[in-house]
GROMACS .gro file of C-alpha atoms in nm:
model
  335
    1MET     CA    1  16.823  12.745  16.396
    2LEU     CA    2  16.989  13.064  16.270
    3GLU     CA    3  17.322  12.963  16.421
    4GLN     CA    4  17.293  12.620  16.262
    5VAL     CA    5  17.233  12.768  15.918
    6HIS     CA    6  17.519  13.016  15.957
    7HIS     CA    7  17.747  12.724  16.041
    8LEU     CA    8  17.652  12.506  15.745
    9LEU     CA    9  17.699  12.801  15.508
   10THR     CA   10  18.064  12.820  15.613
   11LEU     CA   11  18.134  12.457  15.517
   12SER     CA   12  18.342  12.361  15.216
   13ASP     CA   13  18.179  12.410  14.876
   14VAL     CA   14  18.436  12.196  14.693
   15PRO     CA   15  18.240  11.950  14.475
   16ARG     CA   16  18.346  11.591  14.551
   17TYR     CA   17  18.041  11.365  14.614
   18ASN     CA   18  17.828  11.192  14.351
   19ILE     CA   19  17.455  11.160  14.393
   20LYS     CA   20  17.473  10.805  14.529
   21ALA     CA   21  17.696  10.925  14.815
   22VAL     CA   22  17.459  11.214  14.884
   23VAL     CA   23  17.158  10.982  14.906
   24GLN     CA   24  17.345  10.754  15.145
   25GLN     CA   25  17.453  11.039  15.372
   26THR     CA   26  17.126  11.235  15.375
   27GLN     CA   27  16.863  10.961  15.332
   28VAL     CA   28  16.689  11.188  15.080
   29ASN     CA   29  16.598  11.001  14.761
   30VAL     CA   30  16.703  11.102  14.411
   31SER     CA   31  16.357  11.213  14.297
   32THR     CA   32  16.323  11.449  14.596
   33LEU     CA   33  16.667  11.596  14.531
   34ARG     CA   34  16.569  11.651  14.167
   35ALA     CA   35  16.244  11.820  14.267
   36TRP     CA   36  16.417  12.055  14.511
   37GLU     CA   37  16.683  12.141  14.255
   38GLN     CA   38  16.438  12.207  13.972
   39ARG     CA   39  16.177  12.398  14.172
   40TYR     CA   40  16.387  12.586  14.427
   41GLY     CA   41  16.745  12.578  14.298
   42VAL     CA   42  16.865  12.397  14.612
   43PRO     CA   43  17.106  12.229  14.615
   44ARG     CA   44  17.319  12.357  14.326
   45PRO     CA   45  17.558  12.080  14.228
   46THR     CA   46  17.831  12.137  13.975
   47ARG     CA   47  17.896  11.912  13.677
   48SER     CA   48  18.202  11.693  13.643
   49ASP     CA   49  18.395  11.675  13.318
   50HIS     CA   50  18.184  11.371  13.232
   51GLY     CA   51  17.851  11.546  13.286
   52HIS     CA   52  17.760  11.406  13.629
   53ARG     CA   53  17.642  11.610  13.925
   54LEU     CA   54  17.893  11.659  14.206
   55TYR     CA   55  17.796  11.788  14.550
   56SER     CA   56  17.998  11.960  14.821
   57GLN     CA   57  17.993  11.902  15.195
   58ARG     CA   58  17.794  12.224  15.222
   59ASP     CA   59  17.534  12.083  14.981
   60ILE     CA   60  17.504  11.769  15.192
   61GLU     CA   61  17.453  11.962  15.515
   62ILE     CA   62  17.198  12.192  15.349
   63ILE     CA   63  17.004  11.886  15.228
   64LYS     CA   64  17.011  11.738  15.579
   65TRP     CA   65  16.886  12.067  15.722
   66LEU     CA   66  16.605  12.094  15.467
   67LYS     CA   67  16.502  11.737  15.545
   68GLN     CA   68  16.496  11.818  15.916
   69CYS     CA   69  16.283  12.127  15.853
   70THR     CA   70  16.023  11.934  15.651
   71GLU     CA   71  16.009  11.658  15.913
   72GLU     CA   72  15.934  11.925  16.174
   73GLY     CA   73  15.643  12.055  15.968
   74LEU     CA   74  15.798  12.346  15.778
   75ALA     CA   75  15.711  12.365  15.408
   76ILE     CA   76  16.010  12.314  15.183
   77SER     CA   77  15.943  12.650  15.013
   78GLN     CA   78  15.955  12.823  15.353
   79ALA     CA   79  16.276  12.643  15.448
   80VAL     CA   80  16.444  12.745  15.124
   81ALA     CA   81  16.327  13.106  15.168
   82LEU     CA   82  16.471  13.109  15.521
   83LEU     CA   83  16.798  12.966  15.396
   84ARG     CA   84  16.826  13.237  15.133
   85ASP     CA   85  16.738  13.515  15.376
   86ILE     CA   86  17.008  13.402  15.618
   87SER     CA   87  17.260  13.357  15.337
   88ASP     CA   88  17.190  13.705  15.197
   89SER     CA   89  17.204  13.875  15.537
   90GLY     CA   90  17.491  13.676  15.692
   91ASN     CA   91  17.863  13.723  15.670
   92ALA     CA   92  17.923  13.394  15.496
   93THR     CA   93  17.974  13.396  15.123
   94PRO     CA   94  17.823  13.067  15.007
   95ARG     CA   95  17.721  12.972  14.659
   96ALA     CA   96  17.384  13.140  14.663
   97PRO     CA   97  17.122  12.892  14.544
   98GLN     CA   98  16.921  13.039  14.259
   99SER     CA   99  16.640  12.879  14.073
  100GLN     CA  100  16.723  12.776  13.720
  101PRO     CA  101  16.461  12.907  13.477
  102PRO     CA  102  16.280  12.634  13.288
  103PRO     CA  103  16.343  12.607  12.914
  104PRO     CA  104  16.137  12.867  12.725
  105THR     CA  105  15.820  12.740  12.565
  106LEU     CA  106  15.686  12.828  12.224
  107ALA     CA  107  15.413  13.031  12.390
  108ASP     CA  108  15.675  13.232  12.585
  109ALA     CA  109  15.821  13.347  12.252
  110GLY     CA  110  15.482  13.447  12.116
  111TRP     CA  111  15.454  13.144  11.890
  112PRO     CA  112  15.160  12.958  12.042
  113ASP     CA  113  15.044  12.844  11.697
  114LEU     CA  114  15.378  12.715  11.568
  115ARG     CA  115  15.265  12.353  11.599
  116THR     CA  116  14.954  12.436  11.401
  117GLN     CA  117  15.154  12.613  11.130
  118LEU     CA  118  15.402  12.326  11.103
  119THR     CA  119  15.128  12.063  11.096
  120GLU     CA  120  14.937  12.248  10.824
  121ALA     CA  121  15.253  12.294  10.616
  122LEU     CA  122  15.331  11.923  10.636
  123LEU     CA  123  14.976  11.804  10.565
  124SER     CA  124  14.971  12.026  10.257
  125THR     CA  125  15.320  11.891  10.167
  126ASN     CA  126  15.463  12.241  10.175
  127LEU     CA  127  15.801  12.106  10.286
  128ARG     CA  128  15.983  12.430  10.211
  129GLN     CA  129  15.764  12.616  10.460
  130ALA     CA  130  15.794  12.333  10.712
  131HIS     CA  131  16.176  12.345  10.699
  132LEU     CA  132  16.177  12.724  10.728
  133LEU     CA  133  15.960  12.704  11.041
  134VAL     CA  134  16.182  12.442  11.202
  135ASN     CA  135  16.501  12.625  11.104
  136THR     CA  136  16.373  12.936  11.278
  137ALA     CA  137  16.271  12.735  11.585
  138VAL     CA  138  16.614  12.569  11.601
  139ALA     CA  139  16.774  12.915  11.611
  140LEU     CA  140  16.542  13.042  11.886
  141PHE     CA  141  16.485  12.750  12.122
  142PRO     CA  142  16.689  12.488  12.305
  143ILE     CA  143  16.663  12.131  12.180
  144GLU     CA  144  16.454  12.028  12.480
  145THR     CA  145  16.186  12.280  12.385
  146LEU     CA  146  16.183  12.166  12.024
  147VAL     CA  147  16.136  11.804  12.125
  148LEU     CA  148  15.895  11.838  12.416
  149ASP     CA  149  15.696  12.143  12.308
  150LEU     CA  150  15.691  12.107  11.929
  151PHE     CA  151  15.769  11.767  11.779
  152TYR     CA  152  15.637  11.534  12.050
  153PRO     CA  153  15.289  11.690  12.096
  154MET     CA  154  15.254  11.735  11.720
  155LEU     CA  155  15.319  11.364  11.661
  156VAL     CA  156  15.072  11.270  11.936
  157ASP     CA  157  14.810  11.490  11.772
  158ILE     CA  158  14.875  11.341  11.428
  159GLY     CA  159  14.854  10.989  11.571
  160GLU     CA  160  14.517  11.064  11.729
  161ARG     CA  161  14.386  11.220  11.408
  162TRP     CA  162  14.500  10.915  11.210
  163ALA     CA  163  14.323  10.683  11.457
  164GLN     CA  164  14.005  10.887  11.411
  165GLY     CA  165  14.034  10.879  11.032
  166ASP     CA  166  14.096  11.252  10.996
  167VAL     CA  167  14.431  11.200  10.821
  168CYS     CA  168  14.534  10.915  10.593
  169VAL     CA  169  14.834  10.688  10.629
  170ALA     CA  170  15.031  10.879  10.365
  171GLU     CA  171  14.976  11.211  10.544
  172GLU     CA  172  15.080  11.058  10.876
  173ARG     CA  173  15.397  10.924  10.714
  174VAL     CA  174  15.485  11.266  10.568
  175VAL     CA  175  15.472  11.422  10.915
  176THR     CA  176  15.651  11.136  11.092
  177ASN     CA  177  15.933  11.107  10.839
  178PHE     CA  178  15.987  11.483  10.832
  179VAL     CA  179  16.026  11.489  11.211
  180ARG     CA  180  16.243  11.177  11.204
  181GLN     CA  181  16.484  11.332  10.952
  182ARG     CA  182  16.512  11.656  11.147
  183LEU     CA  183  16.576  11.471  11.475
  184LEU     CA  184  16.844  11.251  11.319
  185GLY     CA  185  17.013  11.563  11.187
  186LEU     CA  186  17.017  11.717  11.535
  187LEU     CA  187  17.163  11.395  11.677
  188GLN     CA  188  17.458  11.422  11.442
  189ILE     CA  189  17.515  11.792  11.510
  190HIS     CA  190  17.550  11.743  11.885
  191ALA     CA  191  17.713  11.399  11.895
  192PRO     CA  192  18.082  11.510  11.895
  193PHE     CA  193  18.041  11.715  12.213
  194ALA     CA  194  17.920  11.441  12.449
  195VAL     CA  195  18.143  11.393  12.754
  196GLY     CA  196  17.923  11.181  12.981
  197PRO     CA  197  17.855  10.810  13.024
  198ARG     CA  198  17.802  10.592  12.720
  199LEU     CA  199  17.446  10.503  12.620
  200ILE     CA  200  17.345  10.242  12.363
  201ALA     CA  201  16.990  10.292  12.232
  202GLY     CA  202  16.796  10.077  11.989
  203CYS     CA  203  16.471   9.902  11.902
  204ALA     CA  204  16.391   9.538  11.971
  205PRO     CA  205  16.439   9.285  11.688
  206GLU     CA  206  16.186   9.342  11.407
  207GLU     CA  207  16.065   9.665  11.573
  208GLN     CA  208  16.036   9.951  11.322
  209HIS     CA  209  15.884  10.225  11.540
  210GLU     CA  210  16.183  10.435  11.642
  211ILE     CA  211  16.079  10.800  11.651
  212GLY     CA  212  16.012  10.801  12.025
  213LEU     CA  213  16.352  10.642  12.078
  214ILE     CA  214  16.518  10.909  11.862
  215MET     CA  215  16.362  11.187  12.074
  216PHE     CA  216  16.469  11.009  12.392
  217SER     CA  217  16.823  10.965  12.257
  218LEU     CA  218  16.850  11.330  12.154
  219LEU     CA  219  16.740  11.449  12.499
  220MET     CA  220  16.988  11.214  12.665
  221GLU     CA  221  17.261  11.348  12.437
  222GLN     CA  222  17.166  11.699  12.549
  223ARG     CA  223  17.231  11.587  12.907
  224GLY     CA  224  17.586  11.497  12.819
  225TRP     CA  225  17.554  11.125  12.742
  226GLU     CA  226  17.774  10.973  12.474
  227LEU     CA  227  17.522  10.813  12.241
  228ILE     CA  228  17.561  10.504  12.025
  229TYR     CA  229  17.234  10.491  11.833
  230LEU     CA  230  17.149  10.152  11.680
  231GLY     CA  231  16.802  10.242  11.547
  232GLN     CA  232  16.544   9.996  11.422
  233THR     CA  233  16.533   9.617  11.461
  234VAL     CA  234  16.853   9.547  11.653
  235SER     CA  235  16.969   9.189  11.609
  236VAL     CA  236  17.088   8.974  11.898
  237GLU     CA  237  17.354   8.823  11.672
  238GLY     CA  238  17.694   8.941  11.793
  239LEU     CA  239  17.538   9.175  12.048
  240ASP     CA  240  17.722   9.031  12.348
  241GLY     CA  241  18.060   9.084  12.185
  242PHE     CA  242  17.957   9.434  12.079
  243LEU     CA  243  17.874   9.522  12.440
  244MET     CA  244  18.213   9.390  12.549
  245ARG     CA  245  18.387   9.622  12.306
  246MET     CA  246  18.172   9.929  12.365
  247ALA     CA  247  18.155   9.900  12.747
  248PRO     CA  248  17.842  10.120  12.786
  249ALA     CA  249  17.698  10.231  13.117
  250LEU     CA  250  17.337  10.195  13.002
  251VAL     CA  251  17.147  10.006  12.732
  252CYS     CA  252  16.799  10.139  12.649
  253MET     CA  253  16.566   9.947  12.417
  254SER     CA  254  16.223  10.033  12.280
  255VAL     CA  255  15.936   9.815  12.160
  256SER     CA  256  15.583   9.902  12.049
  257MET     CA  257  15.438   9.575  11.916
  258ALA     CA  258  15.352   9.282  12.143
  259GLU     CA  259  15.488   9.031  11.892
  260HIS     CA  260  15.833   9.189  11.929
  261VAL     CA  261  15.851   9.154  12.309
  262PRO     CA  262  16.023   8.811  12.292
  263GLY     CA  263  16.310   8.972  12.101
  264LEU     CA  264  16.335   9.243  12.365
  265LEU     CA  265  16.344   8.975  12.633
  266GLU     CA  266  16.633   8.802  12.458
  267ILE     CA  267  16.833   9.125  12.447
  268ALA     CA  268  16.747   9.199  12.810
  269ARG     CA  269  16.889   8.864  12.915
  270ILE     CA  270  17.211   8.929  12.726
  271VAL     CA  271  17.254   9.268  12.892
  272GLU     CA  272  17.157   9.138  13.235
  273GLY     CA  273  17.431   8.879  13.197
  274ARG     CA  274  17.670   9.173  13.224
  275ARG     CA  275  17.527   9.309  13.549
  276ARG     CA  276  17.845   9.226  13.737
  277HIS     CA  277  18.013   9.487  13.519
  278ARG     CA  278  17.761   9.750  13.633
  279LEU     CA  279  17.590   9.750  13.294
  280VAL     CA  280  17.226   9.855  13.336
  281PHE     CA  281  16.936   9.763  13.107
  282ALA     CA  282  16.630   9.987  13.068
  283TYR     CA  283  16.333   9.969  12.832
  284SER     CA  284  16.017  10.145  12.725
  285GLY     CA  285  15.733  10.118  12.476
  286GLN     CA  286  15.359  10.162  12.434
  287VAL     CA  287  15.304   9.787  12.449
  288PHE     CA  288  15.370   9.798  12.823
  289ASP     CA  289  15.082  10.041  12.870
  290ARG     CA  290  14.849   9.810  12.679
  291HIS     CA  291  14.985   9.499  12.851
  292PRO     CA  292  15.136   9.606  13.186
  293GLU     CA  293  15.169   9.242  13.292
  294LEU     CA  294  15.456   9.209  13.043
  295ARG     CA  295  15.677   9.436  13.253
  296GLY     CA  296  15.726   9.158  13.506
  297ARG     CA  297  15.878   8.937  13.237
  298ILE     CA  298  16.154   9.178  13.134
  299PRO     CA  299  16.467   9.189  13.352
  300GLY     CA  300  16.567   9.552  13.377
  301ILE     CA  301  16.417   9.891  13.456
  302PHE     CA  302  16.097  10.016  13.293
  303LEU     CA  303  16.136  10.387  13.218
  304GLY     CA  304  15.768  10.454  13.153
  305ASN     CA  305  15.622  10.611  12.841
  306ASP     CA  306  15.620  10.977  12.938
  307LEU     CA  307  15.915  11.113  12.742
  308ARG     CA  308  16.020  11.376  12.994
  309GLU     CA  309  16.002  11.135  13.288
  310ALA     CA  310  16.181  10.860  13.098
  311VAL     CA  311  16.476  11.090  13.033
  312ILE     CA  312  16.492  11.195  13.400
  313ARG     CA  313  16.482  10.833  13.516
  314ALA     CA  314  16.750  10.725  13.271
  315ASP     CA  315  16.973  11.018  13.366
  316ASP     CA  316  16.931  10.927  13.732
  317LEU     CA  317  17.043  10.572  13.657
  318GLY     CA  318  17.366  10.709  13.515
  319GLU     CA  319  17.442  10.898  13.832
  320GLU     CA  320  17.401  10.583  14.039
  321ILE     CA  321  17.670  10.408  13.835
  322ASP     CA  322  18.039  10.441  13.921
  323PRO     CA  323  18.135  10.789  13.788
  324GLU     CA  324  18.447  10.647  13.625
  325ARG     CA  325  18.259  10.353  13.471
  326TRP     CA  326  18.259  10.475  13.112
  327MET     CA  327  18.623  10.586  13.120
  328ARG     CA  328  18.754  10.232  13.142
  329GLN     CA  329  18.853  10.055  12.825
  330SER     CA  330  18.675   9.755  12.685
  331HIS     CA  331  18.914   9.517  12.864
  332PHE     CA  332  18.704   9.593  13.173
  333PHE     CA  333  18.458   9.329  13.053
  334ARG     CA  334  18.725   9.064  13.024
  335HIS     CA  335  18.839   9.061  13.388
   0.00000   0.00000   0.00000
């Protein structure tokens, strides 16, 4: 085993394979690769100019070896530790896999009550204090932390309190609109720096609930996607021609109300009509938790309603699409 590991550590580390090629060669699925990368720092792909992961031949052989170890009964953590020990003690000079630290949480920074402070400021309509709190958080934390550890759980809490009658509609709207405005501002700040595949995001016709979609879009933008945000109540009129001109890699739509599902279905059919151009349709929304049977009626990929998982699934879809897909001009659709 030691000789085998020493050999694979001498292989080329030139990044050249996308994730689809890696899955085909190793027979390890995308979710497992993601788990290994996030928890153990193995493999360590580089990013292309367009934001996609690229793997080397060494990465592929390391993945195959890890798969073999787990099939023979060795825990993945033990296999990774062995790989590191051999790498550190051997003569080879590979890219040493190192775990990437997770984004810092509010508690890590000693601000465990920031959500409480922000909620109280908003419910008392102390908007000056609310903006000061968020401005400080923006300076201290990455966007992912702001969305997943501050805004998202705060909105869930406010929604539950509204359902229980602890806050009124007006108070709920103050909180929601404040968060919506701050998120839209962050979308604009980061938009010019996107280099990845093109994403079109919007709500189904007549659907007004967009704040979850804004958070999703912002997190996708942070992963390098070029975002075209359509917002509330997207009309089907002219949509097919718009898709021809924009040539996106992925269309993501959101719907919360059951009465708006037919509109989503109409958009899904338009997008699915472009499948031969490798255009992918994905969707989400609370209505599919209340009525899971509706998922079978929508052509496309259901991302689920956990925000973090939805972003991971959508990002994975992008890496399964031709890496050069979004670089082609709109005439691609006409051939």
